[in-house]
């Protein structure tokens, strides 16, 4: 069932698994503000029974990042150019960037698990979109790069927090400041990619992972995800308490006893 198909973004749902596809292969799935609004809308359209969201890109690349048209004086039709935004008030610029970020934030909702299926290039905004997901399955030809600094900019689409969490501050700084490519084998070694497979096995590997994730009861997965997502911000003792509280909820639920 197709729930959304516009601005190079397509959302389909098959029972508990939703697929968001970047569908502008001719431009290597380059992104624009319209793309970001469609991605944000996709998050609002998910039926309540969806447990897994797969994010994929059509063609040879996952996403080549921001469409360079954004940096031209004309910008995109019907959109303020980035140059015009830069000339505006600080509050307006901040609000616009916050709106763009909405496309990247909903993937880590506790009620679902998101998987990025990455082939070819995942650059800049493409890299940050993959980082927005809980898990990343990469084809052997995948290449990640944060190229914003080479343009005199910074990564601002919510990718810095998960990147530091995955690879640590020093490596994240080196990756972002140099803008170099991280190939699939290194991505697996440093924790950026959960799995690396031959390109022709990417879809099957993602399907197998989605099936494994839906095999466990939904509430147990949700509670486990919440425990792990909050662990970095808790002390050891706070995490112990959180584990006990979560387990008590699960036991009561299994016993049919309300809170």
Coordinates of N, CA and C in Angstrom, one line a residue:
X1 N 0.8 -1.2 0.0 CA 0.0 0.0 0.0 C 0.9 1.2 0.0
X2 N 0.6 2.1 -1.0 CA 1.4 3.4 -1.0 C 0.7 4.5 -0.3
X3 N 1.3 5.1 0.6 CA 0.7 6.2 1.4 C 1.2 7.6 1.0
X4 N 2.3 7.6 0.3 CA 2.9 8.9 0.0 C 3.8 8.7 -1.2
X5 N 3.8 9.6 -2.2 CA 4.7 9.5 -3.3 C 4.8 10.9 -3.9
X6 N 5.7 11.7 -3.4 CA 5.9 13.1 -3.9 C 7.3 13.6 -3.6
X7 N 7.8 14.5 -4.4 CA 9.1 15.2 -4.1 C 10.2 14.2 -3.9
X8 N 10.2 13.1 -4.7 CA 11.2 12.1 -4.6 C 11.2 11.2 -3.4
X9 N 10.1 11.2 -2.7 CA 9.9 10.3 -1.5 C 8.7 9.5 -1.7
X10 N 8.8 8.2 -1.4 CA 7.7 7.2 -1.5 C 7.6 6.4 -0.2
X11 N 6.4 6.3 0.3 CA 6.2 5.6 1.5 C 5.2 4.5 1.2
X12 N 5.6 3.2 1.4 CA 4.8 2.1 1.3 C 4.7 1.3 2.6
X13 N 3.6 0.6 2.8 CA 3.5 -0.2 4.0 C 3.0 -1.6 3.7
X14 N 3.6 -2.6 4.3 CA 3.2 -4.0 4.1 C 3.2 -4.6 5.5
X15 N 2.0 -4.6 6.1 CA 1.7 -5.1 7.4 C 2.6 -4.3 8.4
X16 N 3.5 -4.9 9.1 CA 4.2 -4.2 10.2 C 5.5 -3.5 9.7
X17 N 5.8 -3.6 8.4 CA 7.0 -3.0 7.8 C 6.7 -1.9 6.8
X18 N 7.2 -0.8 7.1 CA 7.1 0.4 6.2 C 8.4 0.6 5.5
X19 N 8.3 1.0 4.2 CA 9.5 1.4 3.5 C 9.4 2.8 3.0
X20 N 10.4 3.6 3.3 CA 10.5 4.9 2.8 C 11.7 4.9 1.7
X21 N 11.3 5.2 0.5 CA 12.3 5.2 -0.6 C 12.6 6.6 -1.1
X22 N 13.9 6.9 -1.2 CA 14.3 8.1 -1.9 C 14.3 7.7 -3.4
X23 N 13.4 8.4 -4.1 CA 13.1 7.9 -5.5 C 13.4 8.9 -6.5
X24 N 14.6 9.5 -6.5 CA 15.1 10.4 -7.5 C 16.5 10.0 -8.0
X25 N 16.5 8.8 -8.5 CA 17.8 8.1 -8.9 C 18.5 9.0 -9.9
X26 N 17.8 9.7 -10.8 CA 18.5 10.5 -11.8 C 19.4 11.6 -11.2
X27 N 19.1 12.0 -10.0 CA 19.9 13.0 -9.3 C 20.7 12.3 -8.1
X28 N 20.8 11.0 -8.1 CA 21.4 10.2 -7.1 C 20.8 10.5 -5.7
X29 N 19.5 10.8 -5.8 CA 18.6 11.0 -4.6 C 19.1 12.2 -3.8
X30 N 19.6 13.2 -4.5 CA 20.0 14.5 -3.9 C 18.7 15.1 -3.2
X31 N 18.9 15.8 -2.1 CA 17.8 16.3 -1.3 C 17.6 17.8 -1.4
X32 N 16.4 18.2 -1.2 CA 16.0 19.6 -1.2 C 15.0 19.8 0.0
X33 N 14.7 21.1 0.2 CA 13.7 21.3 1.3 C 12.4 20.6 1.0
X34 N 12.0 20.4 -0.2 CA 10.8 19.7 -0.5 C 10.9 18.2 -0.1
X35 N 12.1 17.6 -0.4 CA 12.4 16.3 0.1 C 12.2 16.2 1.6
X36 N 12.8 17.1 2.3 CA 12.7 17.1 3.7 C 11.3 17.2 4.3
X37 N 10.5 18.0 3.6 CA 9.1 18.1 4.1 C 8.4 16.8 3.8
X38 N 8.7 16.1 2.7 CA 8.0 14.9 2.4 C 8.5 13.8 3.4
X39 N 9.8 13.8 3.7 CA 10.3 12.8 4.7 C 9.6 13.0 6.0
X40 N 9.5 14.2 6.4 CA 8.8 14.5 7.7 C 7.4 14.1 7.7
X41 N 6.7 14.3 6.6 CA 5.3 13.9 6.4 C 5.2 12.4 6.5
X42 N 6.1 11.7 5.9 CA 6.1 10.2 6.0 C 6.0 9.7 7.4
X43 N 6.8 10.4 8.3 CA 6.7 9.9 9.7 C 5.4 10.1 10.3
X44 N 4.6 11.1 9.9 CA 3.3 11.3 10.5 C 2.2 10.4 9.9
X45 N 2.5 9.7 8.8 CA 1.5 8.8 8.1 C 1.6 7.4 8.5
X46 N 2.6 7.0 9.3 CA 2.8 5.6 9.6 C 1.6 5.0 10.4
X47 N 1.0 3.9 9.9 CA -0.1 3.3 10.7 C 0.5 2.8 12.1
X48 N -0.4 2.7 13.0 CA 0.0 2.3 14.4 C 0.6 0.9 14.5
X49 N 0.3 0.0 13.5 CA 0.8 -1.3 13.6 C 2.2 -1.5 13.0
X50 N 2.8 -0.4 12.5 CA 4.1 -0.5 11.9 C 5.2 -0.6 13.0
X51 N 6.1 -1.6 12.9 CA 7.1 -1.8 13.8 C 8.5 -1.5 13.3
X52 N 8.7 -1.7 12.0 CA 10.0 -1.5 11.3 C 9.8 -0.5 10.2
X53 N 10.7 0.4 10.1 CA 10.8 1.3 8.9 C 12.1 1.1 8.2
X54 N 12.1 0.8 6.9 CA 13.3 0.6 6.1 C 13.4 1.9 5.3
X55 N 14.6 2.5 5.3 CA 14.9 3.6 4.5 C 15.9 3.2 3.4
X56 N 15.5 3.4 2.1 CA 16.4 3.0 1.1 C 16.4 4.1 0.0
X57 N 17.4 3.9 -0.9 CA 17.5 4.8 -2.1 C 17.5 4.1 -3.4
X58 N 16.7 4.6 -4.4 CA 16.7 3.9 -5.7 C 18.0 4.2 -6.4
X59 N 18.4 3.3 -7.3 CA 19.6 3.6 -8.1 C 20.9 3.2 -7.5
X60 N 21.9 3.8 -8.0 CA 23.3 3.4 -7.6 C 23.7 4.0 -6.2
X61 N 23.0 5.1 -5.8 CA 23.4 5.8 -4.6 C 22.3 5.9 -3.6
X62 N 22.6 5.8 -2.3 CA 21.6 6.0 -1.3 C 21.2 7.5 -1.3
X63 N 22.1 8.4 -1.2 CA 21.8 9.8 -1.4 C 23.1 10.6 -1.5
X64 N 23.2 11.4 -2.5 CA 24.4 12.2 -2.7 C 24.4 13.5 -1.9
X65 N 23.4 13.6 -1.0 CA 23.4 14.8 -0.1 C 22.5 15.9 -0.7
X66 N 22.8 17.1 -0.2 CA 22.0 18.3 -0.6 C 22.2 18.6 -2.1
X67 N 21.1 18.8 -2.8 CA 21.1 19.2 -4.2 C 21.9 20.6 -4.2
X68 N 22.9 20.6 -5.1 CA 23.7 21.8 -5.2 C 23.0 23.1 -5.7
X69 N 21.8 22.8 -6.2 CA 21.0 24.0 -6.6 C 20.6 24.9 -5.5
X70 N 20.7 24.3 -4.2 CA 20.4 25.1 -3.1 C 21.4 26.3 -2.9
X71 N 22.6 26.2 -3.5 CA 23.6 27.2 -3.3 C 23.6 28.2 -4.5
X72 N 22.7 28.1 -5.4 CA 22.6 29.0 -6.5 C 21.7 30.2 -6.1
X73 N 21.9 31.4 -6.7 CA 21.1 32.5 -6.4 C 19.6 32.2 -6.6
X74 N 19.3 31.4 -7.5 CA 17.8 31.1 -7.8 C 17.3 30.1 -6.8
X75 N 18.1 29.2 -6.2 CA 17.6 28.2 -5.3 C 16.6 27.3 -6.0
X76 N 15.6 26.8 -5.3 CA 14.6 25.9 -5.8 C 13.3 26.7 -6.0
X77 N 12.5 26.3 -7.0 CA 11.3 27.0 -7.3 C 10.4 27.0 -6.1
X78 N 9.9 28.2 -5.8 CA 9.0 28.3 -4.7 C 9.6 28.3 -3.3
X79 N 10.9 28.2 -3.2 CA 11.7 28.2 -2.0 C 12.6 29.3 -1.8
X80 N 12.8 29.9 -0.6 CA 13.8 30.9 -0.4 C 15.2 30.2 -0.7
X81 N 16.1 30.9 -1.4 CA 17.4 30.4 -1.6 C 18.2 30.4 -0.2
X82 N 19.2 29.6 -0.1 CA 20.0 29.6 1.1 C 20.7 30.9 1.3
X83 N 21.0 31.6 0.2 CA 21.6 32.9 0.3 C 20.6 33.9 0.9
X84 N 19.3 33.8 0.5 CA 18.3 34.7 1.0 C 18.1 34.4 2.5
X85 N 18.1 33.1 2.9 CA 18.0 32.7 4.3 C 19.1 33.3 5.1
X86 N 20.3 33.3 4.6 CA 21.5 33.8 5.3 C 21.3 35.3 5.6
X87 N 20.6 36.0 4.7 CA 20.5 37.4 4.8 C 19.4 37.8 5.8
X88 N 18.5 36.8 6.2 CA 17.4 37.1 7.1 C 17.8 37.2 8.5
X89 N 16.7 37.3 9.3 CA 16.9 37.4 10.8 C 17.4 36.1 11.4
X90 N 18.1 36.1 12.5 CA 18.6 34.9 13.1 C 17.5 34.0 13.5
X91 N 16.4 34.6 14.0 CA 15.3 33.7 14.4 C 14.6 33.0 13.3
X92 N 14.5 33.7 12.1 CA 13.9 33.0 11.0 C 14.8 31.9 10.4
X93 N 16.1 32.2 10.4 CA 17.1 31.1 10.0 C 17.0 29.9 10.9
X94 N 17.0 30.2 12.2 CA 17.0 29.1 13.1 C 15.7 28.2 13.0
X95 N 14.6 28.9 12.8 CA 13.3 28.2 12.6 C 13.3 27.4 11.3
X96 N 13.9 27.9 10.3 CA 13.9 27.2 9.0 C 14.8 25.9 9.1
X97 N 16.0 26.0 9.8 CA 16.8 24.9 9.9 C 16.1 23.8 10.8
X98 N 15.4 24.3 11.9 CA 14.7 23.4 12.7 C 13.6 22.6 12.0
X99 N 13.0 23.3 11.0 CA 12.0 22.6 10.2 C 12.6 21.6 9.3
X100 N 13.8 21.9 8.7 CA 14.5 20.9 7.9 C 14.9 19.7 8.7
X101 N 15.3 19.9 10.0 CA 15.7 18.8 10.8 C 14.6 17.8 11.1
X102 N 13.3 18.2 11.0 CA 12.2 17.3 11.3 C 12.2 16.1 10.4
X103 N 12.8 16.2 9.3 CA 12.9 15.0 8.4 C 13.9 14.0 8.9
X104 N 14.7 14.3 9.9 CA 15.8 13.5 10.3 C 15.6 13.0 11.7
X105 N 14.5 13.4 12.4 CA 14.4 13.1 13.9 C 13.5 12.0 14.2
X106 N 12.5 11.7 13.4 CA 11.5 10.8 13.8 C 11.9 9.3 13.7
X107 N 13.0 9.1 13.0 CA 13.4 7.7 12.8 C 13.8 6.9 14.0
X108 N 14.1 7.6 15.1 CA 14.4 6.9 16.4 C 13.3 6.9 17.4
X109 N 12.1 7.1 16.9 CA 10.9 6.9 17.8 C 11.0 5.6 18.5
X110 N 10.6 5.6 19.8 CA 10.8 4.3 20.6 C 9.8 3.3 20.2
X111 N 8.7 3.6 19.4 CA 7.7 2.6 19.1 C 8.1 1.9 17.8
X112 N 9.2 2.2 17.2 CA 9.6 1.5 15.9 C 11.1 1.4 15.9
X113 N 11.6 0.5 15.0 CA 13.0 0.4 14.7 C 13.2 0.7 13.3
X114 N 14.2 1.6 13.0 CA 14.4 2.0 11.6 C 15.8 1.5 11.1
X115 N 15.8 1.1 9.9 CA 16.9 0.5 9.2 C 17.2 1.2 7.9
X116 N 18.5 1.8 7.8 CA 18.9 2.4 6.6 C 19.6 1.3 5.7
X117 N 19.2 1.1 4.5 CA 19.8 0.2 3.5 C 20.6 1.1 2.6
X118 N 22.0 1.1 2.8 CA 22.8 2.0 2.1 C 23.7 1.4 1.0
X119 N 23.6 1.9 -0.2 CA 24.5 1.5 -1.3 C 25.1 2.7 -1.9
X120 N 26.2 2.6 -2.5 CA 26.8 3.7 -3.1 C 27.1 4.9 -2.2
X121 N 26.9 6.1 -2.6 CA 27.2 7.3 -1.8 C 26.1 7.6 -0.8
X122 N 26.6 7.9 0.4 CA 25.8 8.5 1.4 C 26.6 9.7 1.9
X123 N 26.3 10.9 1.3 CA 27.1 12.0 1.5 C 26.3 13.2 2.2
X124 N 27.0 13.9 3.1 CA 26.4 15.0 3.7 C 25.0 14.7 4.3
X125 N 24.0 15.3 3.7 CA 22.6 15.1 4.2 C 22.2 13.6 4.1
X126 N 22.8 12.9 3.1 CA 22.5 11.5 2.9 C 23.2 10.7 4.1
X127 N 24.4 11.1 4.5 CA 25.0 10.5 5.6 C 24.2 10.7 6.9
X128 N 23.8 11.9 7.1 CA 23.0 12.3 8.3 C 21.7 11.6 8.3
X129 N 21.1 11.4 7.1 CA 19.8 10.6 7.1 C 20.0 9.2 7.5
X130 N 21.1 8.6 7.0 CA 21.4 7.2 7.5 C 21.7 7.2 9.0
X131 N 22.4 8.2 9.5 CA 22.7 8.3 10.9 C 21.4 8.4 11.7
X132 N 20.4 9.0 11.1 CA 19.1 9.2 11.9 C 18.4 7.9 12.2
X133 N 18.8 6.8 11.4 CA 18.1 5.5 11.7 C 18.8 4.8 12.8
X134 N 18.1 3.8 13.4 CA 18.7 3.0 14.5 C 19.8 2.1 14.0
X135 N 19.6 1.5 12.8 CA 20.6 0.5 12.3 C 20.9 0.9 10.9
X136 N 22.1 0.4 10.4 CA 22.5 0.6 9.1 C 23.0 -0.7 8.5
X137 N 22.5 -1.1 7.4 CA 23.0 -2.2 6.6 C 23.6 -1.6 5.3
X138 N 24.9 -1.9 5.1 CA 25.6 -1.3 4.0 C 26.0 -2.3 2.9
X139 N 25.9 -2.0 1.7 CA 26.4 -2.7 0.6 C 27.9 -2.5 0.6
X140 N 28.6 -3.4 -0.1 CA 30.1 -3.4 -0.1 C 30.6 -2.1 -0.8
X141 N 29.8 -1.5 -1.6 CA 30.2 -0.3 -2.3 C 29.8 1.0 -1.6
X142 N 29.3 0.9 -0.4 CA 28.8 2.1 0.3 C 30.0 3.0 0.7
X143 N 29.8 4.2 0.6 CA 30.8 5.2 1.0 C 30.1 6.4 1.7
X144 N 30.5 6.6 3.0 CA 29.9 7.6 3.8 C 30.9 8.8 3.9
X145 N 30.3 10.0 3.8 CA 31.2 11.2 3.9 C 30.4 12.4 4.4
X146 N 31.0 13.2 5.3 CA 30.4 14.4 5.8 C 31.1 15.6 5.2
X147 N 30.6 16.1 4.1 CA 31.3 17.0 3.3 C 31.0 18.5 3.6
X148 N 30.2 18.7 4.6 CA 29.8 20.1 4.8 C 30.9 21.0 5.1
X149 N 31.9 20.6 5.8 CA 33.0 21.5 6.1 C 33.8 22.0 4.8
X150 N 33.8 21.1 3.8 CA 34.5 21.5 2.6 C 33.7 22.6 1.9
X151 N 32.5 22.8 2.2 CA 31.6 23.9 1.7 C 31.6 25.1 2.6
X152 N 32.4 25.0 3.7 CA 32.4 26.1 4.7 C 31.2 26.1 5.6
X153 N 30.6 24.9 5.7 CA 29.4 24.8 6.6 C 29.7 23.7 7.7
X154 N 28.7 23.4 8.5 CA 28.8 22.4 9.5 C 27.6 21.4 9.3
X155 N 27.7 20.2 9.8 CA 26.6 19.3 9.7 C 25.5 19.7 10.6
X156 N 24.3 20.0 10.1 CA 23.3 20.6 10.9 C 21.9 19.9 10.9
X157 N 22.0 18.6 10.3 CA 20.7 17.9 10.1 C 20.7 16.7 11.1
X158 N 21.1 17.0 12.3 CA 21.0 16.1 13.5 C 22.0 14.9 13.4
X159 N 23.0 14.9 12.5 CA 23.9 13.7 12.4 C 25.0 13.7 13.4
X160 N 25.3 14.9 14.0 CA 26.5 14.9 14.9 C 26.4 14.1 16.1
X161 N 25.2 14.1 16.7 CA 25.0 13.4 18.0 C 25.1 11.9 17.8
X162 N 24.4 11.3 16.8 CA 24.5 9.8 16.6 C 25.9 9.4 16.2
X163 N 26.6 10.3 15.4 CA 27.9 10.0 14.9 C 28.9 9.9 16.1
X164 N 28.9 10.8 17.0 CA 29.8 10.8 18.2 C 29.4 9.5 19.0
X165 N 28.1 9.2 19.1 CA 27.7 8.1 19.9 C 28.2 6.8 19.3
X166 N 28.3 6.7 18.0 CA 28.7 5.5 17.3 C 30.2 5.3 17.3
X167 N 31.0 6.4 17.0 CA 32.4 6.2 16.7 C 33.3 7.0 17.7
X168 N 32.7 7.8 18.6 CA 33.5 8.6 19.6 C 33.8 9.9 19.0
X169 N 34.2 10.9 19.9 CA 34.4 12.2 19.6 C 35.6 12.4 18.6
X170 N 36.7 11.8 18.9 CA 37.9 12.0 18.1 C 37.7 11.5 16.6
X171 N 37.2 10.4 16.5 CA 37.0 9.9 15.1 C 35.9 10.7 14.4
X172 N 34.9 11.0 15.1 CA 33.8 11.9 14.5 C 34.4 13.2 14.0
X173 N 35.2 13.8 14.8 CA 35.9 15.1 14.4 C 36.7 14.9 13.2
X174 N 37.5 13.8 13.2 CA 38.3 13.6 12.0 C 37.5 13.3 10.7
X175 N 36.4 12.6 10.9 CA 35.6 12.3 9.7 C 34.9 13.6 9.2
X176 N 34.4 14.4 10.1 CA 33.7 15.6 9.7 C 34.6 16.7 9.2
X177 N 35.7 16.9 9.9 CA 36.6 18.0 9.5 C 37.4 17.7 8.2
X178 N 37.7 16.5 8.0 CA 38.4 16.1 6.7 C 37.4 15.9 5.6
X179 N 36.2 15.5 5.8 CA 35.2 15.2 4.8 C 35.6 14.0 4.0
X180 N 36.5 13.1 4.5 CA 36.9 12.0 3.8 C 35.8 10.9 3.7
X181 N 36.0 10.0 2.8 CA 35.1 8.9 2.6 C 35.4 7.8 3.6
X182 N 34.4 7.2 4.2 CA 34.5 6.0 5.0 C 33.8 4.9 4.2
X183 N 34.6 4.0 3.8 CA 34.1 2.9 3.0 C 33.5 1.8 3.9
X184 N 32.7 0.9 3.2 CA 31.9 0.0 4.0 C 32.7 -0.8 5.0
X185 N 33.9 -1.3 4.6 CA 34.6 -2.2 5.5 C 35.0 -1.4 6.8
X186 N 35.4 -0.2 6.6 CA 35.8 0.6 7.8 C 34.5 1.0 8.6
X187 N 33.4 1.2 7.9 CA 32.2 1.6 8.6 C 31.8 0.4 9.5
X188 N 31.9 -0.8 9.0 CA 31.6 -2.0 9.9 C 32.6 -2.0 11.1
X189 N 33.8 -1.8 10.8 CA 34.9 -1.9 11.8 C 34.7 -0.9 13.0
X190 N 34.3 0.3 12.6 CA 34.2 1.4 13.6 C 32.8 1.6 14.2
X191 N 31.8 0.8 13.7 CA 30.5 0.8 14.3 C 29.5 1.6 13.5
X192 N 29.8 2.2 12.4 CA 28.8 2.9 11.6 C 27.8 2.0 10.9
X193 N 28.3 0.8 10.5 CA 27.4 -0.1 9.8 C 27.3 -1.4 10.7
X194 N 26.0 -1.8 10.8 CA 25.8 -3.1 11.6 C 26.2 -4.3 10.8
X195 N 25.9 -4.2 9.5 CA 26.2 -5.4 8.6 C 26.6 -4.8 7.3
X196 N 27.6 -5.5 6.6 CA 28.0 -5.2 5.3 C 27.8 -6.5 4.4
X197 N 27.2 -6.3 3.3 CA 26.9 -7.4 2.4 C 27.2 -7.1 0.9
X198 N 27.3 -8.0 0.1 CA 27.4 -7.7 -1.4 C 26.2 -6.9 -1.8
X199 N 26.4 -6.1 -2.8 CA 25.3 -5.2 -3.2 C 24.0 -6.0 -3.6
X200 N 24.2 -7.1 -4.3 CA 23.0 -7.8 -4.7 C 22.3 -8.6 -3.6
X201 N 22.9 -8.5 -2.4 CA 22.3 -9.1 -1.2 C 21.7 -8.1 -0.2
X202 N 21.7 -6.9 -0.6 CA 21.3 -5.8 0.4 C 19.9 -5.9 0.8
X203 N 19.0 -6.1 -0.2 CA 17.6 -6.1 0.1 C 17.2 -7.4 1.0
X204 N 17.9 -8.5 0.7 CA 17.6 -9.7 1.4 C 18.1 -9.6 2.8
X205 N 19.3 -9.0 3.0 CA 19.8 -8.8 4.4 C 18.9 -7.9 5.2
X206 N 18.4 -6.8 4.6 CA 17.5 -6.0 5.3 C 16.2 -6.7 5.7
X207 N 15.7 -7.5 4.8 CA 14.5 -8.2 5.0 C 14.7 -9.2 6.2
X208 N 15.9 -9.9 6.2 CA 16.2 -10.9 7.2 C 16.2 -10.1 8.6
X209 N 16.9 -9.0 8.6 CA 17.0 -8.2 9.9 C 15.6 -7.8 10.3
X210 N 14.8 -7.3 9.4 CA 13.5 -6.8 9.8 C 12.7 -8.0 10.4
X211 N 12.8 -9.2 9.8 CA 12.1 -10.3 10.3 C 12.5 -10.7 11.7
X212 N 13.8 -10.7 11.9 CA 14.4 -11.0 13.2 C 13.9 -10.0 14.3
X213 N 13.8 -8.7 13.9 CA 13.3 -7.7 14.8 C 11.9 -7.8 15.2
X214 N 11.1 -8.3 14.2 CA 9.6 -8.5 14.5 C 9.3 -9.8 15.1
X215 N 10.3 -10.7 15.3 CA 10.0 -12.0 15.9 C 9.7 -11.9 17.4
X216 N 10.3 -10.9 18.1 CA 10.1 -10.7 19.5 C 8.8 -9.9 19.7
X217 N 8.2 -10.0 20.9 CA 7.0 -9.2 21.2 C 7.3 -7.7 21.1
X218 N 6.4 -6.9 20.6 CA 6.6 -5.5 20.3 C 7.0 -4.8 21.6
X219 N 6.2 -5.0 22.7 CA 6.5 -4.2 23.9 C 7.8 -4.4 24.5
X220 N 8.3 -5.7 24.3 CA 9.7 -6.0 24.8 C 10.7 -5.3 24.0
X221 N 10.5 -5.2 22.7 CA 11.5 -4.4 21.9 C 11.5 -2.9 22.2
X222 N 10.3 -2.4 22.4 CA 10.1 -1.0 22.7 C 10.8 -0.6 24.0
X223 N 10.6 -1.5 25.0 CA 11.2 -1.2 26.4 C 12.7 -1.3 26.3
X224 N 13.2 -2.3 25.5 CA 14.6 -2.5 25.4 C 15.3 -1.4 24.6
X225 N 14.6 -0.9 23.6 CA 15.1 0.2 22.8 C 15.2 1.5 23.7
X226 N 14.2 1.7 24.5 CA 14.2 2.9 25.4 C 15.3 2.8 26.4
X227 N 15.5 1.6 27.0 CA 16.6 1.4 27.9 C 18.0 1.7 27.3
X228 N 18.2 1.2 26.1 CA 19.5 1.4 25.5 C 19.7 2.8 25.0
X229 N 18.6 3.4 24.5 CA 18.7 4.8 24.0 C 19.1 5.8 25.1
X230 N 18.6 5.5 26.3 CA 18.8 6.4 27.5 C 20.0 6.1 28.3
X231 N 20.7 5.0 28.0 CA 21.8 4.5 28.8 C 22.9 5.5 28.9
X232 N 23.3 6.1 27.8 CA 24.4 7.1 27.8 C 24.2 8.3 28.8
X233 N 23.0 8.6 29.0 CA 22.7 9.8 29.8 C 22.4 9.4 31.3
X234 N 22.5 8.1 31.6 CA 22.3 7.7 33.0 C 23.6 7.2 33.6
X235 N 23.6 7.3 34.9 CA 24.7 6.7 35.7 C 24.4 5.2 35.7
X236 N 25.4 4.4 36.1 CA 25.3 3.0 36.3 C 24.1 2.6 37.2
X237 N 24.0 3.3 38.3 CA 22.9 3.0 39.2 C 21.6 3.4 38.7
X238 N 21.5 4.6 38.0 CA 20.3 5.0 37.3 C 19.8 4.0 36.3
X239 N 20.8 3.4 35.5 CA 20.4 2.4 34.5 C 19.9 1.1 35.2
X240 N 20.5 0.8 36.3 CA 20.0 -0.4 37.1 C 18.6 -0.2 37.5
X241 N 18.2 1.0 38.0 CA 16.9 1.3 38.4 C 15.9 1.3 37.2
X242 N 16.4 1.8 36.0 CA 15.6 1.8 34.8 C 15.3 0.4 34.3
X243 N 16.3 -0.5 34.4 CA 16.1 -1.9 34.1 C 15.1 -2.5 34.9
X244 N 15.2 -2.3 36.3 CA 14.2 -2.9 37.2 C 12.8 -2.4 36.9
X245 N 12.6 -1.1 36.6 CA 11.3 -0.6 36.4 C 10.7 -1.2 35.1
X246 N 11.6 -1.2 34.1 CA 11.1 -1.8 32.8 C 10.7 -3.2 32.9
X247 N 11.5 -4.0 33.7 CA 11.3 -5.4 33.8 C 10.0 -5.6 34.6
X248 N 9.8 -4.8 35.6 CA 8.5 -4.9 36.4 C 7.3 -4.7 35.5
X249 N 7.4 -3.7 34.6 CA 6.3 -3.5 33.7 C 6.0 -4.7 32.8
X250 N 7.1 -5.3 32.3 CA 7.0 -6.4 31.4 C 6.4 -7.6 32.2
X251 N 6.8 -7.9 33.4 CA 6.3 -9.0 34.1 C 4.9 -8.8 34.4
X252 N 4.5 -7.6 34.8 CA 3.1 -7.3 35.1 C 2.2 -7.5 33.9
X253 N 2.7 -7.1 32.8 CA 2.0 -7.2 31.5 C 1.8 -8.7 31.1
X254 N 2.9 -9.4 31.3 CA 2.8 -10.9 31.0 C 1.9 -11.6 31.9
X255 N 1.8 -11.1 33.1 CA 0.9 -11.7 34.1 C -0.5 -11.2 34.0
X256 N -0.7 -10.2 33.2 CA -2.1 -9.7 33.0 C -2.4 -8.7 34.2
X257 N -1.4 -8.1 34.8 CA -1.7 -7.3 36.0 C -1.4 -5.8 35.5
X258 N -2.3 -4.9 35.7 CA -2.1 -3.5 35.3 C -1.2 -2.8 36.3
X259 N -0.7 -1.7 35.8 CA 0.2 -0.9 36.7 C -0.6 -0.3 37.9

